[in-house]
Tab-separated table of C-alpha atoms in Angstrom:
chain	number	residue	atom	x	y	z
A	1	MET	CA	109.278	115.908	93.882
A	2	SER	CA	108.677	119.089	91.858
A	3	GLU	CA	107.070	119.241	88.423
A	4	ASN	CA	109.455	121.795	86.915
A	5	SER	CA	112.653	120.025	87.918
A	6	ILE	CA	111.658	116.866	86.061
A	7	LYS	CA	109.817	118.393	83.124
A	8	ALA	CA	113.020	120.100	82.010
A	9	ASN	CA	114.731	116.727	81.889
A	10	ARG	CA	112.035	114.800	80.064
A	11	ARG	CA	113.798	114.803	76.692
A	12	ASN	CA	116.961	113.542	78.343
A	13	PHE	CA	114.888	110.924	80.140
A	14	ILE	CA	113.350	109.639	76.900
A	15	ALA	CA	116.742	109.453	75.236
A	16	GLY	CA	118.184	107.770	78.281
A	17	MET	CA	115.597	105.019	78.157
A	18	ALA	CA	117.493	103.466	75.266
A	19	VAL	CA	120.253	102.776	77.792
A	20	THR	CA	118.100	101.854	80.771
A	21	SER	CA	115.798	99.579	78.759
A	22	ALA	CA	118.670	97.196	78.100
A	23	ALA	CA	119.226	96.876	81.824
A	24	ALA	CA	115.493	96.513	82.310
A	25	VAL	CA	115.267	93.595	79.894
A	26	SER	CA	118.222	91.927	81.608
A	27	ALA	CA	116.627	92.362	85.014
A	28	CYS	CA	113.271	91.149	83.753
A	29	THR	CA	114.599	87.985	82.129
A	30	SER	CA	116.267	86.998	85.403
A	31	ALA	CA	113.162	87.773	87.426
A	32	THR	CA	112.116	85.543	90.298
A	33	ALA	CA	108.659	84.145	90.873
A	34	ASN	CA	107.828	87.452	92.554
A	35	SER	CA	107.978	89.286	89.225
A	36	ALA	CA	105.871	89.451	86.088
A	37	LEU	CA	106.651	87.348	83.068
A	38	PRO	CA	109.658	88.605	81.080
A	39	ILE	CA	108.996	91.300	78.541
A	40	GLY	CA	108.131	89.667	75.241
A	41	ALA	CA	107.299	86.300	76.813
A	42	GLN	CA	103.628	86.802	75.979
A	43	LYS	CA	102.215	87.846	72.658
A	44	ALA	CA	101.399	91.542	72.620
A	45	GLY	CA	97.700	92.271	72.705
A	46	SER	CA	94.988	93.160	75.167
A	47	VAL	CA	95.888	93.320	78.847
A	48	MET	CA	92.263	93.309	79.909
A	49	ASP	CA	92.046	91.229	83.106
A	50	LEU	CA	95.805	90.670	82.944
A	51	VAL	CA	97.019	88.021	85.390
A	52	VAL	CA	100.685	87.929	86.385
A	53	PRO	CA	102.470	85.266	88.455
A	54	LYS	CA	101.657	85.273	92.153
A	55	MET	CA	104.009	87.254	94.361
A	56	ASP	CA	104.841	85.797	97.764
A	57	THR	CA	105.837	89.280	98.856
A	58	VAL	CA	105.092	92.425	96.876
A	59	ARG	CA	108.238	94.538	96.763
A	60	ILE	CA	107.325	98.211	96.473
A	61	ALA	CA	109.182	101.308	95.334
A	62	MET	CA	107.646	104.744	95.714
A	63	ILE	CA	108.253	107.900	93.704
A	64	GLY	CA	107.005	110.878	95.675
A	65	VAL	CA	106.293	110.693	99.404
A	66	GLY	CA	104.939	114.194	99.966
A	67	GLN	CA	101.330	114.904	100.884
A	68	ARG	CA	99.736	112.099	98.872
A	69	GLY	CA	102.620	109.664	98.739
A	70	GLY	CA	103.291	110.094	102.440
A	71	SER	CA	99.689	109.218	103.194
A	72	LEU	CA	99.902	106.087	101.040
A	73	LEU	CA	103.134	105.101	102.778
A	74	GLY	CA	101.344	105.419	106.111
A	75	GLY	CA	98.861	102.780	104.966
A	76	LEU	CA	101.307	100.430	103.290
A	77	VAL	CA	103.374	99.904	106.446
A	78	HIS	CA	100.321	98.245	108.029
A	79	ILE	CA	99.670	95.735	105.222
A	80	GLU	CA	101.073	92.218	105.397
A	81	GLY	CA	102.703	90.656	102.391
A	82	CYS	CA	104.533	93.697	101.115
A	83	GLU	CA	107.958	95.264	101.562
A	84	ILE	CA	108.965	98.845	100.857
A	85	THR	CA	112.371	98.442	99.253
A	86	ALA	CA	113.043	101.876	97.752
A	87	ILE	CA	111.785	105.451	97.998
A	88	CYS	CA	112.577	108.380	95.717
A	89	ASP	CA	111.916	112.050	96.444
A	90	THR	CA	114.004	115.187	96.000
A	91	ASN	CA	112.547	117.005	99.032
A	92	PRO	CA	114.647	116.380	102.184
A	93	ARG	CA	111.754	117.309	104.474
A	94	VAL	CA	109.424	114.615	103.175
A	95	ILE	CA	112.230	112.072	103.066
A	96	ASP	CA	112.775	112.662	106.789
A	97	LEU	CA	109.046	112.166	107.427
A	98	ALA	CA	109.098	108.935	105.426
A	99	LYS	CA	112.048	107.628	107.440
A	100	LYS	CA	110.186	108.337	110.666
A	101	LYS	CA	107.085	106.477	109.444
A	102	ILE	CA	109.170	103.485	108.445
A	103	GLU	CA	111.002	103.517	111.769
A	104	ALA	CA	107.773	103.773	113.766
A	105	SER	CA	106.350	100.784	111.897
A	106	GLY	CA	109.279	98.578	112.835
A	107	ARG	CA	110.009	97.794	109.193
A	108	PRO	CA	113.540	97.914	107.766
A	109	GLN	CA	114.486	101.165	106.095
A	110	PRO	CA	114.339	101.107	102.284
A	111	VAL	CA	117.039	102.522	100.046
A	112	TYR	CA	116.456	106.238	99.417
A	113	PHE	CA	117.097	108.044	96.133
A	114	THR	CA	117.233	111.819	96.461
A	115	ASP	CA	119.915	113.088	94.085
A	116	GLY	CA	118.237	115.190	91.417
A	117	PRO	CA	115.167	114.947	89.177
A	118	ASN	CA	116.314	111.740	87.457
A	119	ALA	CA	117.051	109.858	90.667
A	120	TYR	CA	114.001	107.674	90.048
A	121	LEU	CA	115.624	106.269	86.896
A	122	LYS	CA	118.528	105.038	88.983
A	123	MET	CA	116.078	103.508	91.430
A	124	LEU	CA	114.293	101.664	88.629
A	125	GLU	CA	117.503	99.803	87.797
A	126	ARG	CA	117.152	97.771	90.999
A	127	ASP	CA	116.041	94.148	90.785
A	128	ASP	CA	114.272	94.073	94.174
A	129	ILE	CA	111.220	96.022	92.971
A	130	ASP	CA	107.982	94.484	91.711
A	131	ILE	CA	105.697	97.533	91.650
A	132	VAL	CA	106.226	101.279	91.591
A	133	ILE	CA	103.751	103.638	93.260
A	134	ILE	CA	103.844	107.116	91.710
A	135	ALA	CA	102.503	110.081	93.684
A	136	THR	CA	103.949	113.109	91.917
A	137	PRO	CA	102.500	116.109	90.006
A	138	TRP	CA	100.108	115.242	87.198
A	139	SER	CA	102.441	115.883	84.268
A	140	LEU	CA	104.951	113.345	85.619
A	141	HIS	CA	102.558	110.403	85.919
A	142	THR	CA	102.869	109.119	82.360
A	143	PRO	CA	106.654	109.420	81.908
A	144	MET	CA	107.268	107.788	85.283
A	145	SER	CA	104.742	105.015	84.645
A	146	VAL	CA	106.268	104.316	81.242
A	147	ALA	CA	109.760	104.256	82.742
A	148	ALA	CA	108.634	101.822	85.427
A	149	MET	CA	107.083	99.417	82.911
A	150	GLN	CA	110.053	99.633	80.580
A	151	ALA	CA	112.224	98.730	83.556
A	152	GLY	CA	110.126	95.596	84.159
A	153	LYS	CA	107.995	96.914	87.026
A	154	HIS	CA	104.228	97.230	87.395
A	155	ALA	CA	103.128	100.870	87.521
A	156	PHE	CA	100.585	102.227	90.001
A	157	THR	CA	99.995	105.918	89.467
A	158	GLU	CA	97.991	108.551	91.233
A	159	VAL	CA	95.155	110.271	89.367
A	160	PRO	CA	94.966	111.325	86.600
A	161	CYS	CA	97.230	108.895	84.763
A	162	SER	CA	97.859	111.297	81.876
A	163	VAL	CA	97.291	114.880	80.769
A	164	SER	CA	96.938	114.343	77.004
A	165	VAL	CA	95.354	111.917	74.554
A	166	ASP	CA	98.785	110.866	73.296
A	167	GLU	CA	99.934	110.090	76.827
A	168	CYS	CA	96.869	107.898	77.381
A	169	TRP	CA	97.752	105.892	74.293
A	170	GLU	CA	101.396	105.728	75.367
A	171	LEU	CA	100.399	104.087	78.646
A	172	VAL	CA	98.086	101.610	76.919
A	173	GLU	CA	100.672	100.627	74.332
A	174	THR	CA	103.467	100.310	76.901
A	175	SER	CA	101.362	98.113	79.163
A	176	GLU	CA	100.400	95.896	76.226
A	177	LYS	CA	103.967	95.644	74.978
A	178	THR	CA	105.517	94.862	78.363
A	179	ARG	CA	102.585	92.728	79.646
A	180	LEU	CA	102.758	94.687	82.902
A	181	ASN	CA	99.973	96.262	84.912
A	182	CYS	CA	99.441	99.992	84.767
A	183	MET	CA	96.772	100.889	87.291
A	184	MET	CA	95.583	104.374	88.094
A	185	MET	CA	94.835	104.284	91.816
A	186	GLU	CA	91.335	105.758	91.800
A	187	ASN	CA	90.694	105.425	95.533
A	188	VAL	CA	87.049	106.521	95.374
A	189	CYS	CA	86.183	103.245	93.623
A	190	TYR	CA	87.031	101.644	96.983
A	191	GLY	CA	84.780	103.881	99.082
A	192	ARG	CA	82.246	102.035	101.202
A	193	ASP	CA	79.273	103.818	99.645
A	194	GLU	CA	80.506	103.376	96.089
A	195	MET	CA	81.157	99.662	96.598
A	196	MET	CA	77.748	99.205	98.212
A	197	VAL	CA	76.097	100.850	95.199
A	198	LEU	CA	78.091	98.575	92.878
A	199	LYS	CA	76.724	95.559	94.761
A	200	MET	CA	73.180	96.954	94.552
A	201	ILE	CA	73.542	97.341	90.801
A	202	ARG	CA	75.027	93.868	90.324
A	203	GLU	CA	71.995	92.430	92.140
A	204	GLY	CA	69.616	94.337	89.843
A	205	LEU	CA	68.236	96.670	92.502
A	206	LEU	CA	68.135	99.763	90.253
A	207	GLY	CA	67.007	97.962	87.113
A	208	ASP	CA	68.560	98.898	83.780
A	209	LEU	CA	70.896	101.870	84.132
A	210	THR	CA	70.183	104.949	82.050
A	211	HIS	CA	72.016	107.961	83.538
A	212	GLY	CA	74.750	108.859	86.000
A	213	GLU	CA	76.109	112.023	87.573
A	214	ALA	CA	79.651	112.444	88.838
A	215	ALA	CA	81.620	115.392	90.124
A	216	TYR	CA	84.614	116.763	91.919
A	217	ILE	CA	83.230	119.840	93.632
A	218	HIS	CA	85.721	120.755	96.318
A	219	GLU	CA	86.693	124.317	97.210
A	220	LEU	CA	90.508	124.385	97.017
A	221	ARG	CA	91.382	128.058	96.583
A	222	TRP	CA	93.406	127.853	99.793
A	223	GLN	CA	95.932	125.688	97.939
A	224	MET	CA	96.986	128.804	96.048
A	225	LYS	CA	98.858	129.776	99.226
A	226	GLU	CA	101.105	126.728	98.813
A	227	VAL	CA	103.615	128.550	96.624
A	228	THR	CA	106.951	126.765	97.004
A	229	GLU	CA	105.902	123.195	97.870
A	230	LYS	CA	102.913	120.914	98.472
A	231	THR	CA	100.049	120.314	96.068
A	232	GLY	CA	99.076	123.926	95.443
A	233	SER	CA	102.583	124.819	94.264
A	234	TRP	CA	102.006	122.934	90.997
A	235	ARG	CA	98.248	122.360	90.852
A	236	THR	CA	97.393	126.073	90.801
A	237	GLY	CA	99.165	126.532	87.491
A	238	TRP	CA	96.771	124.206	85.694
A	239	HIS	CA	93.977	126.729	86.202
A	240	ALA	CA	96.001	129.129	84.060
A	241	ARG	CA	96.837	126.541	81.377
A	242	ARG	CA	93.662	124.638	80.625
A	243	ASN	CA	89.928	125.342	80.482
A	244	GLY	CA	87.992	122.119	80.952
A	245	ASN	CA	87.413	119.409	83.524
A	246	LEU	CA	90.780	119.349	85.253
A	247	TYR	CA	90.088	116.399	87.554
A	248	PRO	CA	87.321	114.038	86.417
A	249	THR	CA	88.237	110.636	87.779
A	250	HIS	CA	87.098	110.748	91.423
A	251	GLY	CA	83.458	111.098	90.474
A	252	LEU	CA	83.616	109.357	87.113
A	253	GLY	CA	85.471	106.190	88.128
A	254	PRO	CA	82.693	104.683	90.275
A	255	VAL	CA	79.951	105.632	87.789
A	256	ALA	CA	81.996	104.023	85.008
A	257	GLN	CA	82.194	100.833	87.047
A	258	TYR	CA	78.454	100.934	87.722
A	259	MET	CA	77.831	101.145	83.971
A	260	ASP	CA	80.392	98.458	83.006
A	261	ILE	CA	82.444	100.906	80.980
A	262	ASN	CA	85.122	98.934	79.077
A	263	ARG	CA	83.267	95.789	80.204
A	264	GLY	CA	80.152	95.668	78.023
A	265	ASP	CA	79.796	99.362	77.263
A	266	ARG	CA	82.203	102.198	76.591
A	267	PHE	CA	82.370	105.975	76.360
A	268	ASP	CA	81.425	107.055	72.828
A	269	TYR	CA	81.481	110.847	72.617
A	270	MET	CA	81.217	113.923	74.830
A	271	THR	CA	80.561	117.640	74.944
A	272	SER	CA	81.806	120.154	77.481
A	273	MET	CA	81.016	123.681	78.646
A	274	SER	CA	82.670	125.961	81.209
A	275	SER	CA	81.335	128.863	83.234
A	276	PRO	CA	83.298	132.127	83.467
A	277	ALA	CA	86.668	131.926	85.230
A	278	ILE	CA	86.168	134.469	87.999
A	279	GLY	CA	86.787	132.975	91.407
A	280	ARG	CA	90.534	132.398	91.417
A	281	GLN	CA	91.400	135.782	89.953
A	282	ALA	CA	89.274	137.417	92.644
A	283	TYR	CA	90.809	135.249	95.356
A	284	ALA	CA	94.335	136.101	94.207
A	285	ALA	CA	93.544	139.829	94.215
A	286	ARG	CA	92.094	139.544	97.714
A	287	GLU	CA	94.717	137.294	99.318
A	288	PHE	CA	98.026	138.281	97.699
A	289	PRO	CA	99.923	141.540	97.043
A	290	SER	CA	99.388	142.984	93.582
A	291	GLY	CA	102.893	142.016	92.468
A	292	HIS	CA	102.693	138.455	93.778
A	293	GLN	CA	103.136	135.603	91.277
A	294	ARG	CA	99.581	134.438	91.948
A	295	ASN	CA	98.379	137.779	90.574
A	296	GLN	CA	100.590	137.470	87.504
A	297	LEU	CA	98.657	134.443	86.271
A	298	LYS	CA	95.568	134.653	84.079
A	299	TYR	CA	93.204	131.967	85.358
A	300	ILE	CA	91.275	130.549	82.408
A	301	ALA	CA	89.678	127.365	83.824
A	302	GLY	CA	85.977	128.019	84.270
A	303	ASP	CA	84.882	127.967	87.885
A	304	MET	CA	82.437	125.193	86.928
A	305	ASN	CA	82.915	122.798	84.064
A	306	SER	CA	80.059	120.524	82.995
A	307	THR	CA	80.765	117.646	80.645
A	308	LEU	CA	78.197	115.255	79.171
A	309	ILE	CA	79.315	111.803	78.054
A	310	LYS	CA	77.302	109.471	75.825
A	311	THR	CA	78.031	105.742	75.916
A	312	VAL	CA	77.723	103.285	73.051
A	313	LYS	CA	74.635	101.808	74.728
A	314	GLY	CA	73.063	105.265	74.854
A	315	ARG	CA	73.498	106.071	78.528
A	316	SER	CA	74.381	109.609	79.609
A	317	ILE	CA	76.818	110.770	82.275
A	318	LEU	CA	77.173	114.280	83.672
A	319	VAL	CA	80.684	115.030	84.990
A	320	GLN	CA	81.309	118.325	86.794
A	321	HIS	CA	84.415	120.017	88.159
A	322	ASP	CA	84.622	123.007	90.476
A	323	THR	CA	87.469	123.588	92.944
A	324	THR	CA	86.941	127.338	93.109
A	325	THR	CA	83.511	128.415	94.314
A	326	PRO	CA	82.368	128.250	97.963
A	327	ARG	CA	79.979	125.347	98.413
A	328	PRO	CA	79.914	121.993	100.242
A	329	TYR	CA	81.991	119.093	98.953
A	330	THR	CA	80.273	116.610	96.653
A	331	ARG	CA	81.067	113.915	94.116
A	332	LEU	CA	77.327	113.615	93.297
A	333	ASN	CA	77.598	109.826	92.888
A	334	MET	CA	74.114	109.619	91.354
A	335	ILE	CA	73.038	106.627	89.350
A	336	GLN	CA	69.611	106.261	87.763
A	337	GLY	CA	67.965	103.052	86.652
A	338	THR	CA	64.530	101.960	85.523
A	339	ASN	CA	63.646	100.943	89.097
A	340	GLY	CA	64.938	104.060	90.831
A	341	ALA	CA	68.014	105.995	91.831
A	342	PHE	CA	70.804	106.289	94.375
A	343	ALA	CA	72.465	109.638	95.065
A	344	GLY	CA	75.250	110.700	97.377
A	345	PHE	CA	76.128	113.705	99.560
A	346	PRO	CA	74.040	112.925	101.508
A	347	ASN	CA	73.350	109.288	100.659
A	348	ARG	CA	69.762	108.645	99.687
A	349	ILE	CA	67.788	106.137	97.667
A	350	ALA	CA	64.368	105.999	95.971
A	351	LEU	CA	62.971	102.851	94.368
A	352	GLU	CA	59.736	101.851	92.712
A	353	ASN	CA	60.066	98.243	93.907
A	354	ASN	CA	61.727	98.555	97.297
A	355	PRO	CA	62.893	95.296	98.944
A	356	VAL	CA	63.881	96.983	102.211
A	357	ASN	CA	60.710	99.044	102.671
A	358	PRO	CA	57.953	97.871	100.275
A	359	GLU	CA	55.602	100.647	101.412
A	360	ALA	CA	58.038	103.463	100.621
A	361	SER	CA	57.295	105.798	97.724
A	362	PHE	CA	59.914	106.648	95.111
A	363	HIS	CA	58.620	110.232	95.264
A	364	LYS	CA	60.527	110.674	98.521
A	365	TRP	CA	64.169	109.988	99.279
A	366	ASP	CA	65.037	107.412	101.921
A	367	GLU	CA	68.083	108.783	103.776
A	368	ASP	CA	68.327	106.083	106.461
A	369	MET	CA	71.213	104.015	105.134
A	370	LYS	CA	71.565	101.587	108.042
A	371	PRO	CA	69.269	98.859	106.629
A	372	TRP	CA	70.851	99.270	103.206
A	373	TYR	CA	74.363	98.748	104.606
A	374	GLU	CA	73.140	95.671	106.432
A	375	ARG	CA	71.778	94.165	103.230
A	376	TYR	CA	74.103	95.455	100.521
A	377	ASP	CA	77.469	96.272	102.112
A	378	HIS	CA	80.231	95.048	99.807
A	379	PRO	CA	82.034	91.905	101.079
A	380	LEU	CA	85.366	93.730	100.942
A	381	TRP	CA	84.070	96.350	103.361
A	382	LYS	CA	82.473	93.732	105.554
A	383	LYS	CA	85.920	92.199	105.893
A	384	MET	CA	87.892	95.434	106.179
A	385	LEU	CA	85.537	97.781	108.045
A	386	ARG	CA	87.271	97.818	111.420
A	387	GLU	CA	90.785	98.058	110.025
A	388	ALA	CA	89.800	100.610	107.370
A	389	LYS	CA	88.331	102.913	110.010
A	390	GLU	CA	91.425	102.480	112.169
A	391	ARG	CA	93.954	103.103	109.391
A	392	GLY	CA	91.955	105.873	107.722
A	393	GLY	CA	92.793	107.594	104.468
A	394	HIS	CA	89.712	109.351	103.060
A	395	GLY	CA	87.398	107.437	105.340
A	396	GLY	CA	89.307	104.185	104.885
A	397	MET	CA	89.055	103.936	101.097
A	398	ASP	CA	92.808	104.448	100.682
A	399	PHE	CA	93.654	101.570	102.972
A	400	VAL	CA	91.084	99.281	101.336
A	401	MET	CA	92.510	100.132	97.900
A	402	LEU	CA	96.094	99.382	98.952
A	403	TRP	CA	95.098	96.171	100.715
A	404	ARG	CA	93.170	95.027	97.649
A	405	ILE	CA	96.108	95.738	95.303
A	406	ILE	CA	98.464	93.667	97.436
A	407	TYR	CA	95.851	90.913	97.775
A	408	CYS	CA	95.358	90.656	94.001
A	409	LEU	CA	99.085	90.541	93.282
A	410	ARG	CA	99.734	87.903	95.935
A	411	ASN	CA	96.850	85.720	94.768
A	412	GLY	CA	97.322	85.933	91.018
A	413	LEU	CA	94.119	87.873	90.407
A	414	PRO	CA	93.460	90.585	87.814
A	415	LEU	CA	93.338	94.099	89.224
A	416	ASP	CA	90.002	95.874	89.600
A	417	GLN	CA	91.215	98.752	87.428
A	418	ASN	CA	93.410	98.383	84.356
A	419	VAL	CA	95.226	100.647	81.955
A	420	TYR	CA	92.128	100.996	79.753
A	421	ASP	CA	90.146	102.369	82.695
A	422	ALA	CA	92.993	104.738	83.504
A	423	ALA	CA	93.054	106.079	79.954
A	424	ALA	CA	89.278	106.313	79.478
A	425	TRP	CA	88.702	108.165	82.740
A	426	SER	CA	91.703	110.500	82.394
A	427	VAL	CA	91.224	111.406	78.730
A	428	ILE	CA	88.115	113.384	79.667
A	429	THR	CA	90.385	116.266	80.694
A	430	PRO	CA	92.074	116.993	77.334
A	431	LEU	CA	88.894	116.183	75.406
A	432	SER	CA	86.841	118.538	77.567
A	433	GLU	CA	89.365	121.265	76.842
A	434	ALA	CA	89.024	120.605	73.112
A	435	SER	CA	85.243	120.739	73.298
A	436	VAL	CA	85.179	123.963	75.315
A	437	LYS	CA	87.503	125.597	72.775
A	438	ASN	CA	85.141	124.635	69.944
A	439	ARG	CA	81.849	126.019	71.304
A	440	SER	CA	81.099	122.765	73.129
A	441	ALA	CA	81.216	120.690	69.960
A	442	SER	CA	81.014	116.945	70.526
A	443	VAL	CA	84.304	115.055	70.607
A	444	ASN	CA	84.789	111.344	70.009
A	445	ILE	CA	86.305	109.369	72.890
A	446	PRO	CA	88.919	106.805	71.809
A	447	ASP	CA	88.297	103.117	72.316
A	448	PHE	CA	91.508	102.340	74.154
A	449	THR	CA	90.467	98.670	74.408
A	450	ARG	CA	90.329	98.339	70.600
A	451	GLY	CA	87.071	96.413	70.830
A	452	ALA	CA	87.931	94.217	73.816
A	453	TRP	CA	85.165	95.937	75.824
A	454	LYS	CA	82.584	93.934	73.882
A	455	ASP	CA	83.716	90.589	75.303
A	456	THR	CA	84.907	91.505	78.803
A	457	ALA	CA	82.815	90.471	81.798
A	458	PRO	CA	81.649	93.159	84.258
A	459	LEU	CA	83.674	93.757	87.393
A	460	ASP	CA	82.493	91.265	89.992
A	461	ILE	CA	81.958	91.909	93.706
A	462	LYS	CA	84.040	89.107	95.200
A	463	LEU	CA	86.968	89.605	97.523
């Protein structure tokens, strides 16, 4: 589903919600036990650790089944307790691929919505949908998530959830008003290594946390050759629109969970700085004819952006973004505590008091992870390891994330990530842009929880 085709209709969409919301309220008030409580049935307020009625079967609609959405669909068809009831995409090629995946799985075909950029609004009128999974270009995530919640459905959006501060607040306020989940599906929080580190931290292995480092350093210039469809067709343009950290959540999400952000601590303020924007202009000149549209853009996003976040408790977090320069992939995934540190890519650990190897020195990294997995592997990965490896999706993290979402909804459990996490992690992009524009001046980070972070328990490590 293309960004431009829907962006042009956004004003019509907002106006049209006055009509569709009436249908949404009607559908919600006649909801079965598989659905959330009716809109307005609970007093508006915090949705921290929101629990909705158990769903015997989670009925899923999907908006966007291209590269990312198609991959998610490939995992969902292997998870018990869910049904795919509707799919919306305007690209006939990816619709055909989705039909083949559904057919190969032996599941019944869902209803498909393909007629124009507002087809998803028609889909949202259905009463056989509990959750909506949104895997579309970035600028569509907020309007589609809002539409889903206003239609009485839980929203599950790809990253980032929003592209502006106002959109972050819009998601928070809509989730609170409707009492419906809005989860940004940050899959890296479900990586085996990240969940093992979370368990280590919960058991006090690193001591008191002081500093973290997160990144999305992933050379993606080749996506510029995706001109008419696929991710590069819309993602490339952001490098000509915005100078800041364009994609913070993959690295930041796990570090935020390590530090109990929104659950005992929160982001306070930040500063951001970008390097020169050189790499993409040079790549365009080298790979495309001089008159090509890729050479008509002025790429302004610095090849490397470095953002520093300060938390209320005084901790610091470095967040970097670079999808342009040639270097190995890394998310850094470094967390420092008073007893030592863990760092990723490659995984390594150094501790002053080392329970696995008491004779080891913290002056040297231990890169043998086998004994650490044996002792600290997260229970979710212990349960899901074989199936996660078989089903794949970024090393299995995608499948674990989807399985966990369905599990929580079927068992009446709060989700591991909520709308406040989505907003706090995503807002780094527009705030980094603001800081870069103002000579790296510090920028306050909103408290989307409105103080609820002070009384919310840390994320636990149970199934």
